């Protein structure tokens, strides 16, 4: 009609298939039609990412404990198990994070996308809180480990001082003791001979 400009994407896989720019007395208005096939592709990709999140949470197990599935971990710091740290787990699967799979055609409206984006922001905030909590626990365990290792090194050094010896020093001490023993034996022998010589005079 001479008052509209029509923009159409050359690739039909684009998100917006056709956009109409209308010029009227009230200003410029834009309207368009959405290519449902393009957004359905994005839905499939989003659902695939949620599947990977679930698998990642399930595979995060260490020695039979999975903190990302709500299981708790008890870290013991001494031999009688009286000093320990209880690490509380949390659920990190998609549903627990507030992320729900999208159905085909559910993203045709931008308002539907806004809801999903809000859910993603909430999931990110929850993951950050979990990371902070696990990071604090890790710092405690790391500090205790460093303290224990330093204590072990001090005790081993003390034990080595008690059991290990300098062979040169010990050899010199042994030679000195043997020399003293030989001198003492010779002294006793001379004293005995002198006593016998005196007795022979009578």
PDB file of C-alpha atoms in Angstrom:
ATOM      1  CA  UNK A   1       0.000   0.000   0.000  1.00  0.00           C
ATOM      2  CA  UNK A   2       3.061   2.215  -0.142  1.00  0.00           C
ATOM      3  CA  UNK A   3       3.161   2.689   3.634  1.00  0.00           C
ATOM      4  CA  UNK A   4       4.830  -0.604   4.654  1.00  0.00           C
ATOM      5  CA  UNK A   5       8.262  -2.117   4.209  1.00  0.00           C
ATOM      6  CA  UNK A   6       8.458  -5.930   4.363  1.00  0.00           C
ATOM      7  CA  UNK A   7      11.707  -7.599   5.475  1.00  0.00           C
ATOM      8  CA  UNK A   8      11.980 -11.339   4.888  1.00  0.00           C
ATOM      9  CA  UNK A   9      14.937 -13.483   5.875  1.00  0.00           C
ATOM     10  CA  UNK A  10      16.674 -15.357   3.093  1.00  0.00           C
ATOM     11  CA  UNK A  11      17.216 -18.355   5.383  1.00  0.00           C
ATOM     12  CA  UNK A  12      13.930 -19.875   6.520  1.00  0.00           C
ATOM     13  CA  UNK A  13      15.680 -21.278   9.598  1.00  0.00           C
ATOM     14  CA  UNK A  14      15.994 -17.785  11.030  1.00  0.00           C
ATOM     15  CA  UNK A  15      14.080 -16.985  14.160  1.00  0.00           C
ATOM     16  CA  UNK A  16      12.047 -14.240  12.540  1.00  0.00           C
ATOM     17  CA  UNK A  17      10.606 -15.306   9.221  1.00  0.00           C
ATOM     18  CA  UNK A  18       9.022 -12.030   8.158  1.00  0.00           C
ATOM     19  CA  UNK A  19       9.009  -8.565   9.685  1.00  0.00           C
ATOM     20  CA  UNK A  20       6.721  -5.780   8.631  1.00  0.00           C
ATOM     21  CA  UNK A  21       7.660  -2.168   9.358  1.00  0.00           C
ATOM     22  CA  UNK A  22       4.624   0.120   9.123  1.00  0.00           C
ATOM     23  CA  UNK A  23       4.765   3.897   8.991  1.00  0.00           C
ATOM     24  CA  UNK A  24       1.664   5.658  10.271  1.00  0.00           C
ATOM     25  CA  UNK A  25       0.709   8.977  11.784  1.00  0.00           C
ATOM     26  CA  UNK A  26       1.456   7.583  15.250  1.00  0.00           C
ATOM     27  CA  UNK A  27       5.016   6.612  14.353  1.00  0.00           C
ATOM     28  CA  UNK A  28       6.752   3.423  13.202  1.00  0.00           C
ATOM     29  CA  UNK A  29       5.337   0.041  14.124  1.00  0.00           C
ATOM     30  CA  UNK A  30       6.997  -3.328  13.660  1.00  0.00           C
ATOM     31  CA  UNK A  31       5.266  -6.659  13.520  1.00  0.00           C
ATOM     32  CA  UNK A  32       6.413 -10.059  12.416  1.00  0.00           C
ATOM     33  CA  UNK A  33       5.793 -13.767  12.284  1.00  0.00           C
ATOM     34  CA  UNK A  34       8.013 -16.259  14.100  1.00  0.00           C
ATOM     35  CA  UNK A  35       9.452 -19.281  12.393  1.00  0.00           C
ATOM     36  CA  UNK A  36       8.341 -22.110  14.748  1.00  0.00           C
ATOM     37  CA  UNK A  37      10.885 -24.565  13.360  1.00  0.00           C
ATOM     38  CA  UNK A  38      13.791 -22.371  14.470  1.00  0.00           C
ATOM     39  CA  UNK A  39      12.590 -22.052  18.065  1.00  0.00           C
ATOM     40  CA  UNK A  40      11.773 -25.750  18.253  1.00  0.00           C
ATOM     41  CA  UNK A  41      15.436 -26.369  17.412  1.00  0.00           C
ATOM     42  CA  UNK A  42      16.410 -24.154  20.341  1.00  0.00           C
ATOM     43  CA  UNK A  43      14.010 -26.100  22.566  1.00  0.00           C
ATOM     44  CA  UNK A  44      15.756 -29.358  21.627  1.00  0.00           C
ATOM     45  CA  UNK A  45      19.144 -27.839  22.400  1.00  0.00           C
ATOM     46  CA  UNK A  46      17.902 -26.548  25.753  1.00  0.00           C
ATOM     47  CA  UNK A  47      16.478 -29.953  26.690  1.00  0.00           C
ATOM     48  CA  UNK A  48      19.755 -31.603  25.651  1.00  0.00           C
ATOM     49  CA  UNK A  49      21.664 -29.290  28.003  1.00  0.00           C
ATOM     50  CA  UNK A  50      19.319 -30.216  30.857  1.00  0.00           C
ATOM     51  CA  UNK A  51      20.057 -33.893  30.169  1.00  0.00           C
ATOM     52  CA  UNK A  52      23.783 -33.179  30.412  1.00  0.00           C
ATOM     53  CA  UNK A  53      23.255 -31.344  33.708  1.00  0.00           C
ATOM     54  CA  UNK A  54      21.420 -34.380  35.110  1.00  0.00           C
ATOM     55  CA  UNK A  55      24.156 -36.759  33.955  1.00  0.00           C
ATOM     56  CA  UNK A  56      26.863 -34.525  35.365  1.00  0.00           C
ATOM     57  CA  UNK A  57      25.158 -34.436  38.763  1.00  0.00           C
ATOM     58  CA  UNK A  58      24.791 -38.235  38.721  1.00  0.00           C
ATOM     59  CA  UNK A  59      28.436 -38.816  37.782  1.00  0.00           C
ATOM     60  CA  UNK A  60      29.869 -36.533  40.503  1.00  0.00           C
ATOM     61  CA  UNK A  61      30.412 -39.401  42.936  1.00  0.00           C
ATOM     62  CA  UNK A  62      33.623 -39.891  44.950  1.00  0.00           C
ATOM     63  CA  UNK A  63      34.191 -42.947  47.115  1.00  0.00           C
ATOM     64  CA  UNK A  64      30.493 -43.736  47.094  1.00  0.00           C
ATOM     65  CA  UNK A  65      29.366 -40.229  48.107  1.00  0.00           C
ATOM     66  CA  UNK A  66      27.700 -37.799  45.713  1.00  0.00           C
ATOM     67  CA  UNK A  67      27.354 -34.322  47.189  1.00  0.00           C
ATOM     68  CA  UNK A  68      25.374 -33.161  44.145  1.00  0.00           C
ATOM     69  CA  UNK A  69      22.648 -35.704  44.849  1.00  0.00           C
ATOM     70  CA  UNK A  70      22.013 -34.569  48.412  1.00  0.00           C
ATOM     71  CA  UNK A  71      24.353 -37.063  50.110  1.00  0.00           C
ATOM     72  CA  UNK A  72      26.483 -35.958  53.074  1.00  0.00           C
ATOM     73  CA  UNK A  73      30.225 -36.463  53.493  1.00  0.00           C
ATOM     74  CA  UNK A  74      31.919 -36.921  56.869  1.00  0.00           C
ATOM     75  CA  UNK A  75      35.587 -35.868  56.920  1.00  0.00           C
ATOM     76  CA  UNK A  76      37.475 -37.222  59.969  1.00  0.00           C
ATOM     77  CA  UNK A  77      40.549 -35.353  61.212  1.00  0.00           C
ATOM     78  CA  UNK A  78      41.975 -37.581  63.978  1.00  0.00           C
ATOM     79  CA  UNK A  79      42.472 -41.225  64.802  1.00  0.00           C
ATOM     80  CA  UNK A  80      39.657 -41.592  67.346  1.00  0.00           C
ATOM     81  CA  UNK A  81      37.152 -39.876  64.984  1.00  0.00           C
ATOM     82  CA  UNK A  82      36.276 -37.260  67.596  1.00  0.00           C
ATOM     83  CA  UNK A  83      37.216 -34.358  65.309  1.00  0.00           C
ATOM     84  CA  UNK A  84      35.377 -34.229  62.004  1.00  0.00           C
ATOM     85  CA  UNK A  85      33.540 -32.031  59.524  1.00  0.00           C
ATOM     86  CA  UNK A  86      30.092 -32.869  58.169  1.00  0.00           C
ATOM     87  CA  UNK A  87      29.757 -31.619  54.595  1.00  0.00           C
ATOM     88  CA  UNK A  88      26.112 -31.297  53.648  1.00  0.00           C
ATOM     89  CA  UNK A  89      25.257 -32.201  50.069  1.00  0.00           C
ATOM     90  CA  UNK A  90      22.718 -30.541  47.825  1.00  0.00           C
ATOM     91  CA  UNK A  91      20.687 -31.480  44.768  1.00  0.00           C
ATOM     92  CA  UNK A  92      22.100 -30.121  41.521  1.00  0.00           C
ATOM     93  CA  UNK A  93      19.923 -31.852  38.941  1.00  0.00           C
ATOM     94  CA  UNK A  94      17.903 -29.749  36.512  1.00  0.00           C
ATOM     95  CA  UNK A  95      14.572 -30.065  38.322  1.00  0.00           C
ATOM     96  CA  UNK A  96      16.120 -29.159  41.699  1.00  0.00           C
ATOM     97  CA  UNK A  97      17.652 -26.097  40.072  1.00  0.00           C
ATOM     98  CA  UNK A  98      14.234 -25.052  38.804  1.00  0.00           C
ATOM     99  CA  UNK A  99      14.910 -25.934  35.169  1.00  0.00           C
ATOM    100  CA  UNK A 100      12.125 -27.850  33.427  1.00  0.00           C
ATOM    101  CA  UNK A 101      12.241 -29.248  29.928  1.00  0.00           C
ATOM    102  CA  UNK A 102      10.428 -27.142  27.362  1.00  0.00           C
ATOM    103  CA  UNK A 103       7.854 -28.644  25.047  1.00  0.00           C
ATOM    104  CA  UNK A 104       7.861 -28.136  21.310  1.00  0.00           C
ATOM    105  CA  UNK A 105       6.161 -24.879  20.437  1.00  0.00           C
ATOM    106  CA  UNK A 106       6.343 -23.549  23.995  1.00  0.00           C
ATOM    107  CA  UNK A 107       8.778 -20.791  23.012  1.00  0.00           C
ATOM    108  CA  UNK A 108       6.758 -19.234  20.223  1.00  0.00           C
ATOM    109  CA  UNK A 109       6.063 -16.177  22.364  1.00  0.00           C
ATOM    110  CA  UNK A 110       8.797 -13.980  23.813  1.00  0.00           C
ATOM    111  CA  UNK A 111       7.066 -14.026  27.185  1.00  0.00           C
ATOM    112  CA  UNK A 112       7.651 -17.781  27.306  1.00  0.00           C
ATOM    113  CA  UNK A 113      11.365 -17.132  26.800  1.00  0.00           C
ATOM    114  CA  UNK A 114      11.346 -14.572  29.598  1.00  0.00           C
ATOM    115  CA  UNK A 115      10.081 -17.213  32.023  1.00  0.00           C
ATOM    116  CA  UNK A 116      12.824 -19.637  31.009  1.00  0.00           C
ATOM    117  CA  UNK A 117      15.501 -16.943  31.321  1.00  0.00           C
ATOM    118  CA  UNK A 118      14.249 -16.113  34.822  1.00  0.00           C
ATOM    119  CA  UNK A 119      14.493 -19.813  35.762  1.00  0.00           C
ATOM    120  CA  UNK A 120      18.062 -19.961  34.399  1.00  0.00           C
ATOM    121  CA  UNK A 121      19.050 -16.914  36.462  1.00  0.00           C
ATOM    122  CA  UNK A 122      17.617 -18.589  39.556  1.00  0.00           C
ATOM    123  CA  UNK A 123      19.568 -21.782  38.807  1.00  0.00           C
ATOM    124  CA  UNK A 124      22.791 -19.804  38.414  1.00  0.00           C
ATOM    125  CA  UNK A 125      22.257 -18.105  41.779  1.00  0.00           C
ATOM    126  CA  UNK A 126      21.610 -21.438  43.467  1.00  0.00           C
ATOM    127  CA  UNK A 127      24.749 -22.945  41.942  1.00  0.00           C
ATOM    128  CA  UNK A 128      26.761 -19.977  43.174  1.00  0.00           C
ATOM    129  CA  UNK A 129      25.442 -20.494  46.694  1.00  0.00           C
ATOM    130  CA  UNK A 130      26.360 -24.180  46.495  1.00  0.00           C
ATOM    131  CA  UNK A 131      29.835 -23.326  45.209  1.00  0.00           C
ATOM    132  CA  UNK A 132      30.337 -20.897  48.093  1.00  0.00           C
ATOM    133  CA  UNK A 133      29.278 -23.495  50.650  1.00  0.00           C
ATOM    134  CA  UNK A 134      31.471 -26.234  49.177  1.00  0.00           C
ATOM    135  CA  UNK A 135      34.349 -23.763  48.843  1.00  0.00           C
ATOM    136  CA  UNK A 136      34.194 -22.906  52.554  1.00  0.00           C
ATOM    137  CA  UNK A 137      34.221 -26.587  53.486  1.00  0.00           C
ATOM    138  CA  UNK A 138      37.131 -27.196  51.130  1.00  0.00           C
ATOM    139  CA  UNK A 139      39.114 -24.393  52.772  1.00  0.00           C
ATOM    140  CA  UNK A 140      38.556 -25.961  56.204  1.00  0.00           C
ATOM    141  CA  UNK A 141      39.663 -29.393  55.009  1.00  0.00           C
ATOM    142  CA  UNK A 142      42.684 -27.927  53.225  1.00  0.00           C
ATOM    143  CA  UNK A 143      43.748 -26.029  56.363  1.00  0.00           C
ATOM    144  CA  UNK A 144      43.433 -29.131  58.531  1.00  0.00           C
ATOM    145  CA  UNK A 145      45.340 -31.188  55.983  1.00  0.00           C
ATOM    146  CA  UNK A 146      48.181 -28.672  55.913  1.00  0.00           C
ATOM    147  CA  UNK A 147      48.292 -28.615  59.714  1.00  0.00           C
ATOM    148  CA  UNK A 148      48.369 -32.423  59.893  1.00  0.00           C
ATOM    149  CA  UNK A 149      51.126 -32.666  57.296  1.00  0.00           C
ATOM    150  CA  UNK A 150      53.250 -30.119  59.176  1.00  0.00           C
ATOM    151  CA  UNK A 151      52.700 -32.008  62.433  1.00  0.00           C
ATOM    152  CA  UNK A 152      53.730 -35.271  60.768  1.00  0.00           C
ATOM    153  CA  UNK A 153      56.920 -33.653  59.461  1.00  0.00           C
ATOM    154  CA  UNK A 154      57.803 -32.338  62.937  1.00  0.00           C
ATOM    155  CA  UNK A 155      57.205 -35.740  64.563  1.00  0.00           C
ATOM    156  CA  UNK A 156      59.208 -37.560  61.895  1.00  0.00           C
ATOM    157  CA  UNK A 157      62.090 -35.130  62.332  1.00  0.00           C
ATOM    158  CA  UNK A 158      62.035 -35.687  66.090  1.00  0.00           C
ATOM    159  CA  UNK A 159      61.940 -39.459  65.644  1.00  0.00           C
ATOM    160  CA  UNK A 160      64.851 -39.294  63.223  1.00  0.00           C
ATOM    161  CA  UNK A 161      66.886 -37.320  65.751  1.00  0.00           C
ATOM    162  CA  UNK A 162      66.260 -40.083  68.297  1.00  0.00           C
ATOM    163  CA  UNK A 163      66.993 -43.058  66.040  1.00  0.00           C
ATOM    164  CA  UNK A 164      69.388 -41.872  63.357  1.00  0.00           C
ATOM    165  CA  UNK A 165      73.064 -41.328  64.213  1.00  0.00           C
ATOM    166  CA  UNK A 166      76.145 -39.813  62.612  1.00  0.00           C
ATOM    167  CA  UNK A 167      78.366 -42.844  61.876  1.00  0.00           C
ATOM    168  CA  UNK A 168      81.602 -40.851  61.984  1.00  0.00           C
ATOM    169  CA  UNK A 169      80.760 -39.405  65.378  1.00  0.00           C
ATOM    170  CA  UNK A 170      79.645 -42.758  66.754  1.00  0.00           C
ATOM    171  CA  UNK A 171      82.786 -44.486  65.428  1.00  0.00           C
ATOM    172  CA  UNK A 172      84.987 -41.930  67.165  1.00  0.00           C
ATOM    173  CA  UNK A 173      83.059 -42.400  70.424  1.00  0.00           C
ATOM    174  CA  UNK A 174      83.430 -46.183  70.184  1.00  0.00           C
ATOM    175  CA  UNK A 175      87.179 -45.912  69.545  1.00  0.00           C
ATOM    176  CA  UNK A 176      87.538 -43.617  72.551  1.00  0.00           C
ATOM    177  CA  UNK A 177      85.625 -46.055  74.750  1.00  0.00           C
ATOM    178  CA  UNK A 178      87.730 -48.982  73.536  1.00  0.00           C
ATOM    179  CA  UNK A 179      90.904 -47.017  74.250  1.00  0.00           C
ATOM    180  CA  UNK A 180      89.700 -46.184  77.756  1.00  0.00           C
ATOM    181  CA  UNK A 181      88.827 -49.827  78.346  1.00  0.00           C
ATOM    182  CA  UNK A 182      92.243 -50.972  77.170  1.00  0.00           C
ATOM    183  CA  UNK A 183      94.010 -48.413  79.369  1.00  0.00           C
ATOM    184  CA  UNK A 184      91.920 -49.466  82.353  1.00  0.00           C
ATOM    185  CA  UNK A 185      92.762 -53.121  81.712  1.00  0.00           C
ATOM    186  CA  UNK A 186      96.461 -52.326  81.429  1.00  0.00           C
ATOM    187  CA  UNK A 187      96.328 -50.266  84.616  1.00  0.00           C
ATOM    188  CA  UNK A 188      94.709 -53.098  86.531  1.00  0.00           C
ATOM    189  CA  UNK A 189      97.276 -55.537  85.163  1.00  0.00           C
ATOM    190  CA  UNK A 190     100.188 -53.314  86.222  1.00  0.00           C
ATOM    191  CA  UNK A 191      98.671 -52.780  89.657  1.00  0.00           C
ATOM    192  CA  UNK A 192      98.222 -56.509  90.097  1.00  0.00           C
ATOM    193  CA  UNK A 193     101.800 -57.206  89.068  1.00  0.00           C
ATOM    194  CA  UNK A 194     103.075 -54.529  91.495  1.00  0.00           C
ATOM    195  CA  UNK A 195     101.092 -56.058  94.336  1.00  0.00           C
ATOM    196  CA  UNK A 196     102.473 -59.505  93.557  1.00  0.00           C
ATOM    197  CA  UNK A 197     106.036 -58.102  93.481  1.00  0.00           C
ATOM    198  CA  UNK A 198     105.566 -56.602  96.896  1.00  0.00           C
ATOM    199  CA  UNK A 199     104.161 -59.823  98.301  1.00  0.00           C
ATOM    200  CA  UNK A 200     107.080 -61.800  96.927  1.00  0.00           C
ATOM    201  CA  UNK A 201     109.415 -59.830  99.172  1.00  0.00           C
ATOM    202  CA  UNK A 202     107.880 -61.450 102.220  1.00  0.00           C
TER     203      UNK A 202
END
